[in-house]
């Protein structure tokens, strides 16, 4: 992609990677991604903000050479040292041996293990300013969005913010600007859910630092440059990162299930009924029709969670594991957890779920409840009683009452 001037004296010199389909092993990238890099040209000095993933090094260098010999770059800002941004750095430093690399202390810790040889390193403190002549770089430490090293760089003269992964999207589009590219709202939310959401308290802290700033352009390190209504993206992050509003004074139990023939589903409904009768708010989710990112806030905000699974081949079923494998970064300690399920023979599924819930720091209030094949009326009454006991364990208003 040819360099683009994104505001006077600041150029996008990064690369598009439209063919990428999986990022970092775990993230889908249906629209590819970009590794954005920005050249900030002040009247006295030039700074490069981020480099690119190693295989794209030659393209970055070719873009830089359209403006200057690489040796003219005095500063290289590394807001975050993950190799998709620092992979090209060793080669760029060969061409710009006198450039000073600016990063947080933790950033240099990571970089020293990426570059693996001495380099000119300068640790920048929170709020520190470095002059490029008629432009300045201001550094805002923002740890854990999403690594401990992260910071953002602000150019006050242009009201331009460079926050690295923060506010990014895996979305390749050479038209670059958010008012010119195709709709990337799905990719923006997906990126938040997978990269930033686990660190949402740090997201809110970072946004607190941004509020006093005038920001007219955001140049993240993946995806479109946000020049139209940049604050709407910050506001979206803030809204997504705030705790969900709870029904005042009420405890909340979530019941998830994956059912092969409707038997575990009937158990789920009976458990919900029992818990509701005991005074808690209950939400029931069929995991075959649930998008997991959309329920993570609910799980973090709930007081208890019951997970129902069929047993197939001696195991809980995949939709259940998909749910449980997404919970490791949530705050769950002390919430009530329980497992249940219908089975034909063996019935190992609920016990395996129970173990995982324990590993996630749930408090197991009741032993797993199992029913052989089709639940009888007596079984369903036991399920209601089970729901009532879960309500009691989480402190429901009329806890313990069975139907
Ligand atoms: Fe885009 Fe955390 O690297």
Short mmCIF file of C-alpha atoms and ligand atoms in Angstrom, two decimals:
data_model
loop_
_atom_site.label_atom_id
_atom_site.label_comp_id
_atom_site.label_asym_id
_atom_site.label_seq_id
_atom_site.Cartn_x
_atom_site.Cartn_y
_atom_site.Cartn_z
CA UNK A 1 0.00 0.00 0.00
CA UNK A 2 1.36 3.44 -0.93
CA UNK A 3 1.95 5.88 1.94
CA UNK A 4 -0.92 8.25 2.72
CA UNK A 5 -0.75 11.60 4.51
CA UNK A 6 -3.28 11.26 7.31
CA UNK A 7 -2.78 14.83 8.59
CA UNK A 8 -0.15 17.47 7.80
CA UNK A 9 3.29 15.92 8.24
CA UNK A 10 2.06 12.53 9.46
CA UNK A 11 2.05 9.62 7.04
CA UNK A 12 0.68 6.12 7.15
CA UNK A 13 3.58 3.92 6.02
CA UNK A 14 2.29 0.53 7.16
CA UNK A 15 1.08 -2.46 5.17
CA UNK A 16 -2.15 -4.28 4.45
CA UNK A 17 -2.39 -8.06 4.94
CA UNK A 18 -5.72 -8.86 3.27
CA UNK A 19 -5.05 -12.61 3.00
CA UNK A 20 -4.65 -13.27 6.72
CA UNK A 21 -7.47 -15.44 8.07
CA UNK A 22 -6.29 -16.39 11.56
CA UNK A 23 -4.48 -13.93 13.80
CA UNK A 24 -2.44 -15.01 16.81
CA UNK A 25 -3.62 -18.61 16.41
CA UNK A 26 -7.04 -17.91 17.94
CA UNK A 27 -8.67 -14.91 16.27
CA UNK A 28 -10.59 -15.07 13.03
CA UNK A 29 -9.70 -12.37 10.53
CA UNK A 30 -12.31 -12.68 7.80
CA UNK A 31 -11.24 -9.34 6.37
CA UNK A 32 -7.49 -9.75 6.84
CA UNK A 33 -5.70 -7.10 8.85
CA UNK A 34 -3.21 -4.29 8.53
CA UNK A 35 -0.03 -3.50 10.40
CA UNK A 36 -0.20 0.26 10.63
CA UNK A 37 2.93 2.31 11.06
CA UNK A 38 3.09 6.10 11.08
CA UNK A 39 5.89 8.48 10.18
CA UNK A 40 5.65 11.75 12.10
CA UNK A 41 7.74 14.47 10.48
CA UNK A 42 8.44 17.46 12.71
CA UNK A 43 10.40 20.52 11.58
CA UNK A 44 13.55 19.18 13.30
CA UNK A 45 13.17 15.43 13.68
CA UNK A 46 11.21 12.46 12.43
CA UNK A 47 9.72 9.61 14.43
CA UNK A 48 8.33 6.30 13.31
CA UNK A 49 5.43 5.02 15.42
CA UNK A 50 5.44 1.20 15.36
CA UNK A 51 6.92 -1.03 12.71
CA UNK A 52 5.19 -4.05 11.13
CA UNK A 53 5.16 -7.84 11.26
CA UNK A 54 8.52 -9.27 10.13
CA UNK A 55 7.46 -10.70 6.73
CA UNK A 56 6.35 -7.21 5.65
CA UNK A 57 9.62 -5.47 6.55
CA UNK A 58 10.64 -4.73 2.95
CA UNK A 59 7.33 -3.04 2.24
CA UNK A 60 7.66 -0.82 5.30
CA UNK A 61 11.19 0.16 4.34
CA UNK A 62 10.11 0.92 0.77
CA UNK A 63 7.35 3.16 2.10
CA UNK A 64 9.74 4.96 4.44
CA UNK A 65 12.21 5.57 1.62
CA UNK A 66 9.55 7.51 -0.26
CA UNK A 67 10.07 10.23 2.38
CA UNK A 68 13.62 9.90 3.63
CA UNK A 69 16.58 7.65 4.01
CA UNK A 70 15.89 5.37 6.97
CA UNK A 71 18.98 6.73 8.71
CA UNK A 72 17.13 10.06 9.04
CA UNK A 73 14.62 8.56 11.48
CA UNK A 74 15.64 9.78 14.94
CA UNK A 75 13.01 8.04 17.04
CA UNK A 76 11.13 4.79 16.80
CA UNK A 77 8.15 4.64 19.14
CA UNK A 78 7.10 1.19 20.28
CA UNK A 79 3.77 1.60 22.04
CA UNK A 80 3.56 -2.17 22.44
CA UNK A 81 6.21 -4.75 21.67
CA UNK A 82 4.18 -7.68 20.34
CA UNK A 83 5.90 -8.97 17.19
CA UNK A 84 3.13 -7.89 14.82
CA UNK A 85 4.39 -4.37 15.59
CA UNK A 86 8.04 -4.97 16.36
CA UNK A 87 8.92 -7.78 13.94
CA UNK A 88 10.50 -5.38 11.46
CA UNK A 89 12.34 -3.42 14.15
CA UNK A 90 15.68 -5.30 14.05
CA UNK A 91 16.02 -4.67 10.31
CA UNK A 92 14.89 -1.04 10.57
CA UNK A 93 17.49 -0.49 13.30
CA UNK A 94 20.17 -1.87 11.00
CA UNK A 95 19.25 0.91 8.56
CA UNK A 96 18.76 3.52 11.28
CA UNK A 97 21.47 2.60 13.79
CA UNK A 98 21.32 5.98 15.53
CA UNK A 99 17.58 5.93 16.07
CA UNK A 100 16.46 5.90 19.69
CA UNK A 101 13.73 3.41 20.53
CA UNK A 102 11.11 4.92 22.85
CA UNK A 103 9.06 2.53 24.97
CA UNK A 104 7.98 1.86 28.53
CA UNK A 105 10.33 0.01 30.85
CA UNK A 106 8.35 -3.18 30.28
CA UNK A 107 8.34 -2.50 26.55
CA UNK A 108 12.14 -2.46 26.54
CA UNK A 109 12.15 -5.66 28.58
CA UNK A 110 10.23 -7.37 25.78
CA UNK A 111 12.18 -5.64 23.01
CA UNK A 112 15.52 -6.74 24.43
CA UNK A 113 14.31 -10.30 23.89
CA UNK A 114 13.08 -9.56 20.38
CA UNK A 115 16.05 -7.56 19.08
CA UNK A 116 18.59 -9.69 20.98
CA UNK A 117 21.43 -7.20 20.65
CA UNK A 118 22.20 -3.75 22.08
CA UNK A 119 20.18 -0.84 20.73
CA UNK A 120 19.65 2.80 21.71
CA UNK A 121 16.85 2.53 24.24
CA UNK A 122 15.08 5.31 26.10
CA UNK A 123 12.42 4.59 28.68
CA UNK A 124 9.66 7.19 28.48
CA UNK A 125 7.62 8.04 31.55
CA UNK A 126 3.89 8.64 31.73
CA UNK A 127 3.15 12.13 30.43
CA UNK A 128 6.68 12.67 29.08
CA UNK A 129 6.97 14.88 25.99
CA UNK A 130 9.59 14.67 23.28
CA UNK A 131 9.96 17.47 20.75
CA UNK A 132 10.31 16.91 17.03
CA UNK A 133 10.45 20.68 16.41
CA UNK A 134 7.00 21.94 15.55
CA UNK A 135 5.42 18.68 16.73
CA UNK A 136 5.64 16.84 20.02
CA UNK A 137 5.13 13.27 21.05
CA UNK A 138 3.34 12.84 24.38
CA UNK A 139 3.37 9.39 25.95
CA UNK A 140 0.47 8.08 27.99
CA UNK A 141 1.11 4.86 29.84
CA UNK A 142 -1.82 2.48 29.51
CA UNK A 143 -0.72 -0.90 30.87
CA UNK A 144 -2.68 -4.01 30.00
CA UNK A 145 -4.40 -2.78 26.90
CA UNK A 146 -3.55 -5.52 26.30
CA UNK A 147 0.04 -6.28 27.39
CA UNK A 148 1.76 -4.86 30.48
CA UNK A 149 4.04 -2.74 28.28
CA UNK A 150 1.43 -0.68 26.50
CA UNK A 151 1.35 3.06 26.10
CA UNK A 152 -0.30 5.46 23.69
CA UNK A 153 1.34 8.32 21.81
CA UNK A 154 -0.41 11.66 21.30
CA UNK A 155 0.59 14.47 18.96
CA UNK A 156 -1.14 17.53 20.43
CA UNK A 157 -0.38 19.86 17.52
CA UNK A 158 -2.46 17.62 15.25
CA UNK A 159 -4.90 16.34 17.90
CA UNK A 160 -3.83 12.87 16.77
CA UNK A 161 -3.72 9.78 18.96
CA UNK A 162 -1.76 6.61 18.21
CA UNK A 163 -2.97 3.95 20.66
CA UNK A 164 -1.53 0.79 19.01
CA UNK A 165 -3.95 -2.15 19.44
CA UNK A 166 -6.45 -0.04 21.39
CA UNK A 167 -9.37 0.93 19.10
CA UNK A 168 -8.01 -1.33 16.37
CA UNK A 169 -9.72 -3.80 14.04
CA UNK A 170 -8.54 -6.71 11.97
CA UNK A 171 -9.78 -5.21 8.75
CA UNK A 172 -7.72 -4.68 5.61
CA UNK A 173 -8.87 -1.93 3.27
CA UNK A 174 -6.52 0.27 1.26
CA UNK A 175 -8.98 3.16 1.44
CA UNK A 176 -7.67 3.44 5.00
CA UNK A 177 -10.01 6.01 6.57
CA UNK A 178 -13.13 5.04 8.48
CA UNK A 179 -15.26 7.30 6.29
CA UNK A 180 -14.05 5.55 3.12
CA UNK A 181 -13.71 1.84 3.93
CA UNK A 182 -16.50 -0.75 3.98
CA UNK A 183 -18.49 -1.33 7.16
CA UNK A 184 -16.01 -2.63 9.74
CA UNK A 185 -18.28 -2.44 12.81
CA UNK A 186 -18.31 -6.24 13.23
CA UNK A 187 -14.50 -6.40 13.13
CA UNK A 188 -14.19 -3.49 15.55
CA UNK A 189 -16.45 -5.21 18.11
CA UNK A 190 -14.88 -8.64 17.54
CA UNK A 191 -11.44 -7.16 18.17
CA UNK A 192 -12.64 -5.51 21.38
CA UNK A 193 -14.28 -8.72 22.59
CA UNK A 194 -11.20 -10.85 22.01
CA UNK A 195 -8.34 -8.48 22.81
CA UNK A 196 -9.56 -5.71 25.10
CA UNK A 197 -12.54 -7.10 26.93
CA UNK A 198 -10.48 -9.28 29.31
CA UNK A 199 -8.80 -6.05 30.46
CA UNK A 200 -11.85 -3.82 30.62
CA UNK A 201 -10.93 -2.16 33.90
CA UNK A 202 -7.69 -1.07 32.23
CA UNK A 203 -9.66 0.05 29.18
CA UNK A 204 -11.66 2.38 31.44
CA UNK A 205 -8.45 3.70 33.04
CA UNK A 206 -6.99 4.39 29.61
CA UNK A 207 -10.15 6.23 28.57
CA UNK A 208 -9.92 8.39 31.71
CA UNK A 209 -6.53 9.55 30.43
CA UNK A 210 -7.98 10.37 27.02
CA UNK A 211 -10.99 12.39 28.21
CA UNK A 212 -9.07 15.65 28.77
CA UNK A 213 -7.46 15.49 25.32
CA UNK A 214 -8.63 17.01 22.10
CA UNK A 215 -8.70 14.12 19.66
CA UNK A 216 -9.63 14.57 16.02
CA UNK A 217 -7.86 11.54 14.56
CA UNK A 218 -7.00 8.10 15.88
CA UNK A 219 -4.37 6.01 14.16
CA UNK A 220 -4.57 2.51 15.64
CA UNK A 221 -2.08 -0.14 14.62
CA UNK A 222 -4.65 -2.41 12.97
CA UNK A 223 -7.52 -1.44 10.72
CA UNK A 224 -8.97 1.89 9.63
CA UNK A 225 -7.73 5.30 10.70
CA UNK A 226 -10.57 6.86 12.66
CA UNK A 227 -10.98 10.46 11.54
CA UNK A 228 -14.76 10.68 11.34
CA UNK A 229 -16.28 10.91 14.82
CA UNK A 230 -13.27 9.38 16.61
CA UNK A 231 -14.87 9.78 20.04
CA UNK A 232 -17.72 7.45 19.07
CA UNK A 233 -15.20 4.59 19.08
CA UNK A 234 -13.83 5.56 22.48
CA UNK A 235 -17.36 5.88 23.80
CA UNK A 236 -18.23 2.42 22.46
CA UNK A 237 -15.24 0.93 24.32
CA UNK A 238 -16.36 2.69 27.47
CA UNK A 239 -19.93 1.40 27.20
CA UNK A 240 -18.78 -2.16 26.52
CA UNK A 241 -16.36 -2.06 29.44
CA UNK A 242 -18.81 -0.91 32.07
CA UNK A 243 -20.48 -3.47 34.30
CA UNK A 244 -23.98 -4.46 33.19
CA UNK A 245 -26.74 -2.86 35.24
CA UNK A 246 -28.22 -5.35 37.67
CA UNK A 247 -31.84 -5.49 38.69
CA UNK A 248 -31.70 -3.58 41.96
CA UNK A 249 -31.36 -5.83 44.97
CA UNK A 250 -31.97 -9.07 43.07
CA UNK A 251 -29.60 -11.98 42.69
CA UNK A 252 -29.07 -13.38 39.21
CA UNK A 253 -28.63 -17.01 38.16
CA UNK A 254 -27.67 -17.95 34.62
CA UNK A 255 -28.59 -21.38 33.29
CA UNK A 256 -26.73 -22.59 30.20
CA UNK A 257 -27.38 -25.90 28.52
CA UNK A 258 -26.57 -27.98 25.45
CA UNK A 259 -29.09 -30.73 24.86
CA UNK A 260 -29.15 -33.54 22.29
CA UNK A 261 -32.79 -34.64 22.59
CA UNK A 262 -34.37 -31.95 24.76
CA UNK A 263 -33.88 -33.80 28.06
CA UNK A 264 -31.12 -31.58 29.45
CA UNK A 265 -33.17 -28.64 28.15
CA UNK A 266 -36.17 -29.75 30.25
CA UNK A 267 -33.90 -30.02 33.27
CA UNK A 268 -32.65 -26.48 32.61
CA UNK A 269 -36.17 -25.10 32.52
CA UNK A 270 -37.12 -26.88 35.74
CA UNK A 271 -33.97 -25.64 37.51
CA UNK A 272 -34.78 -22.12 36.34
CA UNK A 273 -38.34 -22.44 37.63
CA UNK A 274 -37.13 -23.61 41.02
CA UNK A 275 -34.66 -20.76 41.30
CA UNK A 276 -37.22 -18.20 40.21
CA UNK A 277 -39.70 -19.46 42.77
CA UNK A 278 -36.97 -18.97 45.35
CA UNK A 279 -36.73 -15.31 44.42
CA UNK A 280 -33.77 -14.91 42.08
CA UNK A 281 -33.72 -13.54 38.56
CA UNK A 282 -32.96 -16.35 36.13
CA UNK A 283 -31.84 -16.23 32.48
CA UNK A 284 -31.71 -19.44 30.45
CA UNK A 285 -29.50 -19.88 27.39
CA UNK A 286 -29.45 -22.70 24.83
CA UNK A 287 -25.75 -22.90 23.97
CA UNK A 288 -26.52 -24.12 20.47
CA UNK A 289 -27.96 -20.67 19.75
CA UNK A 290 -25.82 -18.45 21.95
CA UNK A 291 -22.97 -16.24 20.76
CA UNK A 292 -20.55 -16.57 23.62
CA UNK A 293 -18.98 -13.06 23.51
CA UNK A 294 -22.45 -11.60 23.96
CA UNK A 295 -22.92 -13.32 27.34
CA UNK A 296 -19.51 -12.75 28.91
CA UNK A 297 -20.55 -9.50 30.61
CA UNK A 298 -23.63 -11.24 31.97
CA UNK A 299 -21.52 -14.07 33.38
CA UNK A 300 -19.16 -11.66 35.06
CA UNK A 301 -22.11 -9.79 36.54
CA UNK A 302 -24.13 -12.81 37.70
CA UNK A 303 -24.19 -14.40 41.15
CA UNK A 304 -24.37 -18.00 40.01
CA UNK A 305 -24.23 -20.15 36.93
CA UNK A 306 -25.56 -23.63 36.22
CA UNK A 307 -24.26 -25.48 33.18
CA UNK A 308 -26.11 -28.42 31.69
CA UNK A 309 -24.58 -30.84 29.27
CA UNK A 310 -25.50 -34.00 27.46
CA UNK A 311 -22.84 -36.72 27.63
CA UNK A 312 -21.49 -37.98 24.33
CA UNK A 313 -18.55 -40.36 24.07
CA UNK A 314 -17.87 -39.97 27.77
CA UNK A 315 -17.47 -36.21 27.56
CA UNK A 316 -19.39 -32.99 27.89
CA UNK A 317 -20.38 -31.63 24.49
CA UNK A 318 -18.45 -29.07 22.45
CA UNK A 319 -20.78 -26.04 22.90
CA UNK A 320 -20.30 -26.43 26.65
CA UNK A 321 -16.51 -26.56 26.36
CA UNK A 322 -16.65 -23.58 24.01
CA UNK A 323 -18.40 -21.63 26.75
CA UNK A 324 -16.10 -22.78 29.53
CA UNK A 325 -12.95 -22.13 27.51
CA UNK A 326 -13.93 -18.48 27.20
CA UNK A 327 -14.18 -17.81 30.91
CA UNK A 328 -10.56 -17.88 32.04
CA UNK A 329 -10.12 -14.10 31.95
CA UNK A 330 -13.38 -13.28 33.82
CA UNK A 331 -13.67 -12.50 37.50
CA UNK A 332 -15.61 -15.51 38.79
CA UNK A 333 -14.14 -16.28 42.18
CA UNK A 334 -16.84 -17.13 44.71
CA UNK A 335 -19.77 -17.19 42.31
CA UNK A 336 -21.98 -20.24 42.73
CA UNK A 337 -21.47 -22.87 40.07
CA UNK A 338 -23.33 -26.09 39.34
CA UNK A 339 -23.53 -28.76 36.66
CA UNK A 340 -26.36 -30.94 35.48
CA UNK A 341 -27.37 -33.08 32.55
CA UNK A 342 -29.29 -36.00 31.13
CA UNK A 343 -27.39 -39.04 29.92
CA UNK A 344 -27.90 -42.53 28.54
CA UNK A 345 -25.09 -44.45 30.21
CA UNK A 346 -21.86 -43.30 31.83
CA UNK A 347 -22.98 -39.70 32.31
CA UNK A 348 -19.47 -38.29 32.71
CA UNK A 349 -20.33 -34.87 31.25
CA UNK A 350 -21.65 -33.05 34.34
CA UNK A 351 -18.75 -34.23 36.52
CA UNK A 352 -16.25 -32.93 33.96
CA UNK A 353 -18.07 -29.60 33.83
CA UNK A 354 -18.04 -29.49 37.60
CA UNK A 355 -14.26 -29.92 37.64
CA UNK A 356 -13.83 -27.10 35.15
CA UNK A 357 -16.12 -24.83 37.17
CA UNK A 358 -14.02 -25.59 40.22
CA UNK A 359 -10.88 -24.73 38.27
CA UNK A 360 -12.47 -21.41 37.31
CA UNK A 361 -12.95 -20.67 41.06
CA UNK A 362 -16.70 -21.12 41.15
CA UNK A 363 -18.09 -22.21 44.52
CA UNK A 364 -19.84 -25.53 43.98
CA UNK A 365 -22.99 -25.37 46.06
CA UNK A 366 -24.56 -28.69 45.10
CA UNK A 367 -23.22 -31.93 43.62
CA UNK A 368 -23.93 -32.29 39.90
CA UNK A 369 -27.50 -33.34 39.16
CA UNK A 370 -27.91 -36.15 36.65
CA UNK A 371 -30.99 -37.76 35.11
CA UNK A 372 -31.09 -40.90 33.00
CA UNK A 373 -32.56 -40.13 29.59
CA UNK A 374 -36.07 -38.62 29.76
CA UNK A 375 -36.72 -36.85 33.06
CA UNK A 376 -39.81 -38.05 34.92
CA UNK A 377 -42.08 -35.70 36.85
CA UNK A 378 -40.19 -36.76 39.96
CA UNK A 379 -36.88 -35.91 38.26
CA UNK A 380 -38.20 -32.51 37.27
CA UNK A 381 -39.31 -31.86 40.84
CA UNK A 382 -35.73 -32.67 41.90
CA UNK A 383 -34.49 -30.20 39.30
CA UNK A 384 -36.74 -27.49 40.74
CA UNK A 385 -35.45 -28.30 44.19
CA UNK A 386 -31.90 -28.09 42.82
CA UNK A 387 -32.72 -24.63 41.43
CA UNK A 388 -34.07 -23.59 44.82
CA UNK A 389 -30.88 -24.74 46.52
CA UNK A 390 -28.75 -22.80 44.05
CA UNK A 391 -30.89 -19.74 44.77
CA UNK A 392 -30.29 -20.29 48.48
CA UNK A 393 -26.57 -20.60 47.94
CA UNK A 394 -26.41 -17.28 46.12
CA UNK A 395 -28.59 -15.57 48.69
CA UNK A 396 -31.92 -15.38 46.85
CA UNK A 397 -34.76 -13.66 48.74
CA UNK A 398 -36.81 -16.74 49.55
CA UNK A 399 -33.93 -19.08 49.20
CA UNK A 400 -34.33 -22.78 49.64
CA UNK A 401 -38.01 -23.09 48.83
CA UNK A 402 -38.72 -26.02 46.55
CA UNK A 403 -41.66 -26.41 44.26
FE1 LIG B 1 -1.36 -6.00 17.49
FE2 LIG B 1 -0.98 -6.93 20.69
O1 LIG B 1 -0.50 -6.82 18.94
#
